[in-house]
Coordinates of C-alpha atoms in Angstrom, one line a residue:
M1 CA -39.7 33.6 142.7
D2 CA -39.8 35.3 146.1
Y3 CA -43.6 35.3 146.9
K4 CA -44.5 38.3 149.1
N5 CA -47.0 41.1 149.2
V6 CA -46.1 44.6 148.2
R7 CA -45.3 46.5 151.4
G8 CA -48.5 48.0 152.9
T9 CA -50.8 45.5 151.3
Q10 CA -52.3 42.4 152.9
D11 CA -54.1 39.2 152.0
Y12 CA -57.2 38.3 154.0
L13 CA -57.9 34.5 154.4
P14 CA -61.6 33.4 154.5
E15 CA -62.0 33.6 158.3
Q16 CA -60.7 37.1 158.3
E17 CA -62.6 38.1 155.2
C18 CA -65.9 36.8 156.6
I19 CA -65.5 39.3 159.4
R20 CA -64.6 42.1 157.0
R21 CA -67.6 41.4 154.8
N22 CA -69.8 41.5 157.9
I23 CA -68.4 44.9 158.8
R24 CA -69.0 46.1 155.2
R25 CA -72.5 44.7 155.1
T26 CA -73.4 46.3 158.4
L27 CA -72.1 49.7 157.3
E28 CA -73.8 49.5 153.9
D29 CA -77.1 48.5 155.5
T30 CA -76.9 51.4 157.9
F31 CA -76.1 53.8 155.0
I32 CA -79.1 52.6 153.1
A33 CA -81.3 52.9 156.2
Y34 CA -80.4 56.6 156.3
G35 CA -81.5 57.2 152.7
C36 CA -78.1 57.2 151.0
K37 CA -77.8 56.2 147.4
P38 CA -74.9 54.1 146.0
L39 CA -72.3 55.6 143.8
E40 CA -69.1 54.2 142.3
T41 CA -66.1 56.3 141.0
P42 CA -62.9 55.3 139.1
I43 CA -59.8 54.3 141.0
L44 CA -57.8 56.0 138.2
N45 CA -58.0 59.8 138.0
Y46 CA -56.1 62.6 136.3
T47 CA -53.4 63.9 138.6
S48 CA -54.6 67.4 138.0
L49 CA -57.9 66.5 139.8
M50 CA -56.3 64.8 142.8
A51 CA -53.7 67.5 143.1
S52 CA -56.2 70.3 142.9
K53 CA -55.8 73.0 145.5
Y54 CA -59.4 72.1 146.6
A55 CA -58.3 68.5 147.3
G56 CA -56.3 67.1 150.2
G57 CA -53.5 69.6 150.5
A58 CA -49.7 69.4 150.3
E59 CA -49.1 66.6 152.8
I60 CA -51.5 64.1 151.2
L61 CA -50.0 64.8 147.7
Q62 CA -46.7 63.4 148.9
E63 CA -48.4 60.1 149.5
M64 CA -50.1 59.9 146.1
Y65 CA -49.3 57.1 143.7
L66 CA -48.4 58.6 140.3
L67 CA -48.4 56.8 137.0
S68 CA -48.9 57.4 133.3
D69 CA -50.7 55.6 130.4
R70 CA -49.6 54.9 126.9
G71 CA -50.8 58.3 125.9
E72 CA -48.3 59.8 128.4
R73 CA -51.2 61.3 130.4
D74 CA -50.4 62.0 134.1
L75 CA -52.7 59.8 136.2
S76 CA -53.0 59.0 139.9
L77 CA -54.6 56.3 142.0
R78 CA -57.2 57.9 144.2
Y79 CA -56.1 58.5 147.8
D80 CA -59.7 58.9 149.1
L81 CA -63.2 58.8 147.8
T82 CA -64.0 62.5 148.5
I83 CA -62.5 64.3 145.6
P84 CA -63.8 61.8 143.0
F85 CA -67.2 62.3 144.5
A86 CA -66.9 66.1 144.3
K87 CA -66.0 65.7 140.7
V88 CA -69.2 63.7 140.1
I89 CA -71.3 66.5 141.6
A90 CA -69.4 69.1 139.5
M91 CA -70.0 67.1 136.3
N92 CA -73.7 66.4 137.0
P93 CA -75.4 69.8 137.9
T94 CA -78.9 68.4 137.4
L95 CA -78.7 65.9 140.4
P96 CA -81.5 66.7 142.8
M97 CA -80.5 68.3 146.1
P98 CA -79.9 67.5 148.8
F99 CA -78.0 64.5 147.5
K100 CA -76.9 61.7 149.9
R101 CA -74.4 59.1 148.5
Y102 CA -72.4 56.3 149.8
E103 CA -69.4 54.5 148.3
I104 CA -67.2 51.6 149.4
G105 CA -64.0 51.1 147.6
K106 CA -60.2 50.8 147.5
V107 CA -57.9 53.8 147.9
F108 CA -54.1 54.0 147.9
R109 CA -51.6 56.1 149.9
D110 CA -47.8 55.7 149.9
G111 CA -47.7 56.7 153.6
P112 CA -46.5 55.3 156.9
I113 CA -47.6 51.8 157.9
K114 CA -48.9 50.9 161.4
A115 CA -51.6 48.9 163.1
G116 CA -54.7 49.1 160.9
R117 CA -53.0 51.5 158.4
F118 CA -52.0 50.2 155.0
R119 CA -51.1 51.6 151.6
E120 CA -54.0 49.8 149.9
F121 CA -57.1 50.0 152.0
T122 CA -60.9 50.2 151.8
Q123 CA -62.9 53.3 152.7
C124 CA -66.7 53.4 153.3
D125 CA -67.9 56.9 152.7
V126 CA -71.1 58.9 153.1
D127 CA -71.5 62.5 151.8
I128 CA -74.4 64.9 151.9
V129 CA -74.6 67.8 149.5
G130 CA -77.1 70.7 149.8
V131 CA -77.6 71.0 153.6
D132 CA -76.3 74.2 155.2
S133 CA -77.3 73.4 158.7
Q134 CA -75.5 71.3 161.3
A135 CA -78.3 68.8 161.0
A136 CA -76.2 67.0 158.3
E137 CA -73.3 66.6 160.6
A138 CA -75.5 65.4 163.4
E139 CA -77.2 62.8 161.2
L140 CA -73.8 61.5 160.1
M141 CA -72.6 61.3 163.7
M142 CA -75.8 59.5 164.6
M143 CA -75.3 57.1 161.7
A144 CA -71.8 56.3 162.9
I145 CA -73.1 55.5 166.4
D146 CA -75.8 53.3 165.0
A147 CA -73.4 51.3 162.8
F148 CA -70.9 50.7 165.6
E149 CA -73.7 49.6 168.0
K150 CA -74.6 46.9 165.5
L151 CA -70.9 46.0 165.3
E152 CA -70.8 45.9 169.2
Q153 CA -68.1 48.5 169.4
D154 CA -68.1 51.2 172.0
I155 CA -67.0 54.4 170.4
V156 CA -66.5 58.1 171.1
I157 CA -66.7 60.8 168.4
Q158 CA -64.4 63.8 169.0
Y159 CA -65.5 66.9 167.2
N160 CA -64.3 70.5 166.6
N161 CA -64.7 73.3 164.1
R162 CA -61.9 74.5 161.8
K163 CA -63.2 78.1 162.1
L164 CA -62.3 78.1 165.8
L165 CA -58.8 77.0 165.0
V166 CA -58.2 79.3 162.0
G167 CA -59.7 82.3 163.9
L168 CA -57.5 81.6 166.9
L169 CA -54.4 81.4 164.8
G170 CA -55.3 84.8 163.3
I171 CA -55.6 86.3 166.8
F172 CA -52.2 84.7 167.7
E173 CA -50.8 86.5 164.6
V174 CA -49.8 83.3 162.8
D175 CA -48.9 84.3 159.3
A176 CA -51.5 83.1 156.8
N177 CA -48.8 81.2 154.8
F178 CA -48.0 79.1 158.0
Q179 CA -51.6 78.4 159.1
S180 CA -52.1 75.1 157.2
Q181 CA -48.7 73.9 158.4
V182 CA -49.4 74.9 162.0
I183 CA -52.8 73.1 161.9
L184 CA -51.0 69.9 160.7
I185 CA -48.6 70.1 163.6
L186 CA -51.4 70.8 166.1
D187 CA -53.2 67.7 164.8
K188 CA -50.3 65.6 166.2
I189 CA -50.6 66.8 169.7
E190 CA -52.4 63.8 171.3
K191 CA -49.7 61.5 169.8
V192 CA -46.5 63.5 170.6
G193 CA -47.5 66.0 173.4
N194 CA -47.2 69.8 173.9
A195 CA -43.4 70.0 174.0
A196 CA -42.8 68.2 170.7
V197 CA -45.5 70.4 169.0
L198 CA -43.9 73.6 170.3
A199 CA -40.5 72.4 169.2
E200 CA -41.8 71.6 165.7
L201 CA -43.4 75.1 165.5
K202 CA -39.9 76.6 166.1
E203 CA -38.4 74.4 163.5
I204 CA -40.7 75.7 160.7
G205 CA -39.7 79.3 161.6
L206 CA -42.9 80.5 163.3
E207 CA -42.6 83.9 165.1
E208 CA -41.7 83.5 168.8
S209 CA -44.7 85.7 169.8
A210 CA -47.1 83.4 167.9
I211 CA -45.5 80.3 169.5
K212 CA -45.9 81.9 173.0
S213 CA -49.6 82.5 172.3
I214 CA -50.1 78.9 171.2
E215 CA -48.2 77.7 174.3
H216 CA -50.5 79.7 176.6
F217 CA -53.5 78.3 174.8
L218 CA -52.3 74.8 175.2
Q219 CA -51.7 75.3 178.9
D220 CA -55.1 77.0 179.5
N221 CA -57.4 74.5 181.2
R222 CA -60.5 76.4 179.9
K223 CA -59.6 75.6 176.3
N224 CA -61.6 72.3 176.5
T225 CA -64.8 74.3 176.8
L226 CA -66.7 76.5 174.4
A227 CA -66.7 79.2 177.1
Y228 CA -63.0 79.8 176.3
F229 CA -63.9 80.9 172.8
V230 CA -66.7 83.3 173.8
Q231 CA -64.1 85.9 174.9
Y232 CA -63.0 86.5 171.4
E233 CA -64.9 88.9 169.1
E234 CA -63.2 87.6 166.0
P235 CA -66.0 87.0 163.4
L236 CA -64.6 83.6 162.3
I237 CA -64.5 82.3 165.9
Q238 CA -68.0 83.5 166.5
E239 CA -69.2 81.8 163.4
G240 CA -67.5 78.6 164.4
L241 CA -68.9 78.9 167.9
A242 CA -72.4 79.3 166.6
E243 CA -72.0 76.2 164.4
V244 CA -70.7 74.1 167.4
L245 CA -73.6 75.2 169.6
E246 CA -76.1 74.4 166.8
L247 CA -74.5 70.9 166.4
E248 CA -74.6 70.3 170.2
R249 CA -78.3 71.1 170.3
Y250 CA -78.9 68.4 167.7
L251 CA -76.7 65.9 169.5
D252 CA -78.6 66.6 172.8
M253 CA -82.0 66.1 171.2
L254 CA -80.8 62.8 169.6
G255 CA -79.6 61.7 173.0
I256 CA -76.0 60.9 171.9
T257 CA -74.0 63.5 173.8
E258 CA -72.4 60.8 175.9
S259 CA -70.8 59.4 172.8
C260 CA -69.6 62.8 171.5
L261 CA -66.7 64.9 172.9
F262 CA -65.7 68.5 172.0
N263 CA -61.9 68.6 171.4
P264 CA -60.6 72.0 170.5
L265 CA -57.2 70.5 169.5
L266 CA -58.8 68.2 166.9
A267 CA -57.5 69.7 163.6
R268 CA -58.0 67.1 160.8
G269 CA -54.9 68.0 158.8
L270 CA -56.5 68.0 155.3
E271 CA -56.9 71.6 154.0
I272 CA -60.2 70.7 152.3
Y273 CA -62.2 71.1 155.6
T274 CA -64.0 74.4 156.2
G275 CA -66.2 73.9 159.3
T276 CA -67.2 71.0 161.6
I277 CA -64.7 68.1 161.8
Y278 CA -64.8 64.9 163.7
E279 CA -62.9 61.7 164.3
I280 CA -64.1 58.3 165.7
F281 CA -62.2 56.3 168.3
V282 CA -62.8 53.1 170.2
R283 CA -63.5 54.2 173.7
D284 CA -61.1 51.7 175.4
G285 CA -58.1 52.9 173.4
R286 CA -57.1 49.4 172.2
I287 CA -56.1 51.0 169.0
K288 CA -54.9 54.6 168.9
S289 CA -55.8 55.4 165.3
S290 CA -59.2 56.8 164.5
I291 CA -61.6 54.3 162.9
G292 CA -63.6 57.0 161.1
S293 CA -63.5 60.7 160.4
G294 CA -64.8 63.5 158.3
G295 CA -66.2 67.0 158.3
R296 CA -67.6 69.8 156.2
Y297 CA -65.9 70.9 153.0
D298 CA -68.1 73.6 151.4
N299 CA -65.5 74.9 148.9
A300 CA -64.4 71.8 147.0
I301 CA -67.1 71.4 144.5
G302 CA -67.3 75.0 143.5
G303 CA -63.5 75.1 143.3
L304 CA -63.5 72.2 140.9
L305 CA -66.0 74.1 138.8
G306 CA -63.6 77.0 138.6
G307 CA -65.6 79.5 140.6
T308 CA -66.3 80.7 144.1
E309 CA -69.8 79.3 144.6
K310 CA -70.1 77.2 147.7
F311 CA -71.8 73.9 147.8
A312 CA -72.8 72.9 151.3
T313 CA -71.1 69.5 151.6
V314 CA -70.3 67.3 154.6
G315 CA -69.0 63.7 154.7
I316 CA -67.8 60.9 156.9
S317 CA -65.5 58.0 156.1
F318 CA -65.1 54.7 157.9
G319 CA -61.8 52.7 157.5
L320 CA -62.8 49.1 156.9
D321 CA -59.2 47.8 157.6
V322 CA -58.7 49.8 160.8
I323 CA -62.2 48.8 162.1
F324 CA -61.3 45.1 161.4
T325 CA -58.0 45.6 163.2
A326 CA -59.7 47.1 166.2
M327 CA -62.3 44.3 166.4
M328 CA -59.5 41.7 166.2
L329 CA -57.8 43.4 169.1
G330 CA -61.0 43.4 171.2
K331 CA -62.8 40.5 172.7
Q332 CA -64.4 38.6 169.8
K333 CA -67.2 36.2 169.8
N334 CA -67.0 33.2 167.4
P335 CA -67.4 34.7 164.0
Q336 CA -70.7 33.9 162.2
A337 CA -70.3 30.9 159.9
P338 CA -70.3 31.6 156.2
I339 CA -72.9 28.8 155.8
D340 CA -76.0 27.6 157.7
I341 CA -76.0 23.9 156.8
Y342 CA -73.1 21.5 156.1
I343 CA -74.0 18.2 154.3
I344 CA -71.7 15.3 154.7
P345 CA -72.4 12.6 152.1
I346 CA -71.7 8.9 152.8
N347 CA -71.6 7.5 149.2
T348 CA -74.4 9.9 148.3
I349 CA -72.7 12.9 146.6
A350 CA -75.3 13.2 143.8
E351 CA -78.3 13.0 146.3
S352 CA -76.5 15.5 148.6
L353 CA -76.2 18.0 145.7
V354 CA -79.9 17.6 145.0
L355 CA -80.8 18.2 148.7
A356 CA -78.4 21.2 148.8
K357 CA -80.1 22.7 145.7
A358 CA -83.5 22.5 147.5
L359 CA -82.2 23.9 150.8
R360 CA -80.4 26.8 149.1
K361 CA -83.8 28.4 148.4
E362 CA -83.8 29.6 152.1
H363 CA -80.3 28.7 153.5
R364 CA -76.6 28.9 152.8
V365 CA -75.5 25.3 152.2
E366 CA -72.1 23.6 151.6
V367 CA -71.7 20.0 150.5
E368 CA -68.5 18.2 151.6
L369 CA -67.1 17.1 148.2
S370 CA -63.6 15.9 149.2
G371 CA -64.6 12.6 150.8
K372 CA -63.7 13.6 154.4
K373 CA -64.4 11.0 157.0
I374 CA -67.3 11.9 159.3
R375 CA -65.1 12.7 162.3
K376 CA -62.9 15.1 160.3
A377 CA -66.0 16.7 158.7
M378 CA -67.5 17.2 162.1
D379 CA -64.3 18.8 163.3
K380 CA -64.6 21.2 160.4
A381 CA -68.2 22.0 161.4
N382 CA -67.1 22.8 165.0
R383 CA -64.0 24.7 163.9
E384 CA -66.0 26.9 161.6
N385 CA -69.0 27.4 163.9
I386 CA -71.4 25.9 161.4
P387 CA -74.9 25.7 163.2
F388 CA -76.4 22.7 161.4
V389 CA -75.1 19.5 159.9
I390 CA -76.7 16.7 157.8
V391 CA -75.0 13.3 157.5
L392 CA -76.6 11.8 154.4
G393 CA -76.2 8.1 153.9
E394 CA -77.8 5.6 151.5
E395 CA -80.3 4.5 154.2
E396 CA -81.6 8.1 154.6
V397 CA -81.9 8.4 150.8
T398 CA -83.9 5.1 150.6
Q399 CA -86.2 6.2 153.4
G400 CA -86.7 9.6 151.8
Q401 CA -85.6 11.6 154.9
Y402 CA -82.6 13.3 156.4
I403 CA -81.6 14.2 160.0
L404 CA -80.8 17.8 160.7
K405 CA -78.4 18.2 163.7
N406 CA -78.1 21.4 165.7
M407 CA -74.4 21.7 166.5
H408 CA -74.9 24.2 169.3
T409 CA -77.6 22.3 171.3
G410 CA -77.0 18.7 170.1
D411 CA -80.7 18.3 169.2
S412 CA -81.7 16.5 166.0
S413 CA -84.9 16.5 163.9
I414 CA -86.0 14.3 161.1
K415 CA -87.1 16.0 157.8
R416 CA -88.8 14.3 154.9
F417 CA -87.4 14.8 151.4
V418 CA -87.9 13.1 148.0
F419 CA -84.5 12.5 146.4

């Protein structure tokens, strides 16, 4: 048999997985500190749910894994955690609002593969339902900054508002049937540049006058400021402008404006978004992909219920795998050891297990069970950055004591213990 992983999937050996688990714990602890409640949704969903017009849009559907069960029902693997969450809210109308949830789980996309981007990956999501104001967005952005400070990652959050983009495309007389496609193309601009974007707009058959208007916008140095949008009386632009100004007031009061950057070309290709959108990047650019993203999607839950009622909803998603990749590309300290104390028995395996049982009430403890010689066992302790080692021989057992050695300082201390 040819042993290999399915393309776009990856194994994580213990040293890597310890770092990933630390990222996950840090994010989860941060979510809990912000009052978020845990939720879990199924990986398997009906295709009709994941392909809803209130879901991710045409592009994401091309990456969806499709399957069927014995009953010949059309099923899909979830491509994100957002639509399954919206389904939960739609099915549980008695949930108290506002409702803040977090979920960490596997998602699947049959899409392009690059550094930190796989076809099976883990998302860590937080969503807030029932808050109309930009306070919800500001809190999620603050939460992201808090989490990455704990992970010792310097980040910048780029933000925009879809209403500014959609309103601008209306002024540029971009046909409504083309707007979603144009937004997807504009979303690539930082990766491919202005020329490639304009060329692609021609390829899809956009009117020359609309392309010229977009080109002038891209070349206007004022576009990177909110002042550029003040000139337009278009109601949708004015609505988006008011939301961005409200958000910026919150960011200023929270003292996090240095970590947040307005980017009028940030588009977030998914059609689900209706207002504020944001993406998180490591500031030094060691990885180009975003390590988190999200925004407001007020129409999804009402749409799933089959009506036009809006449910104020905003979310943020952190990519565990891409965060891990970014951290591995950065300057890493020695990873935290998975254990605190390593016991090396010298003909005292039973007594070592008894000691480990007692120590595990307060510490993480491993007993060397394979009979390694002391030198090789010490090499393991150093290699795995284990902070404390106990070499337990028959003499220590007879004397009712053990010696705890600090592997970082070299200091030792004698502890009494009845074996």
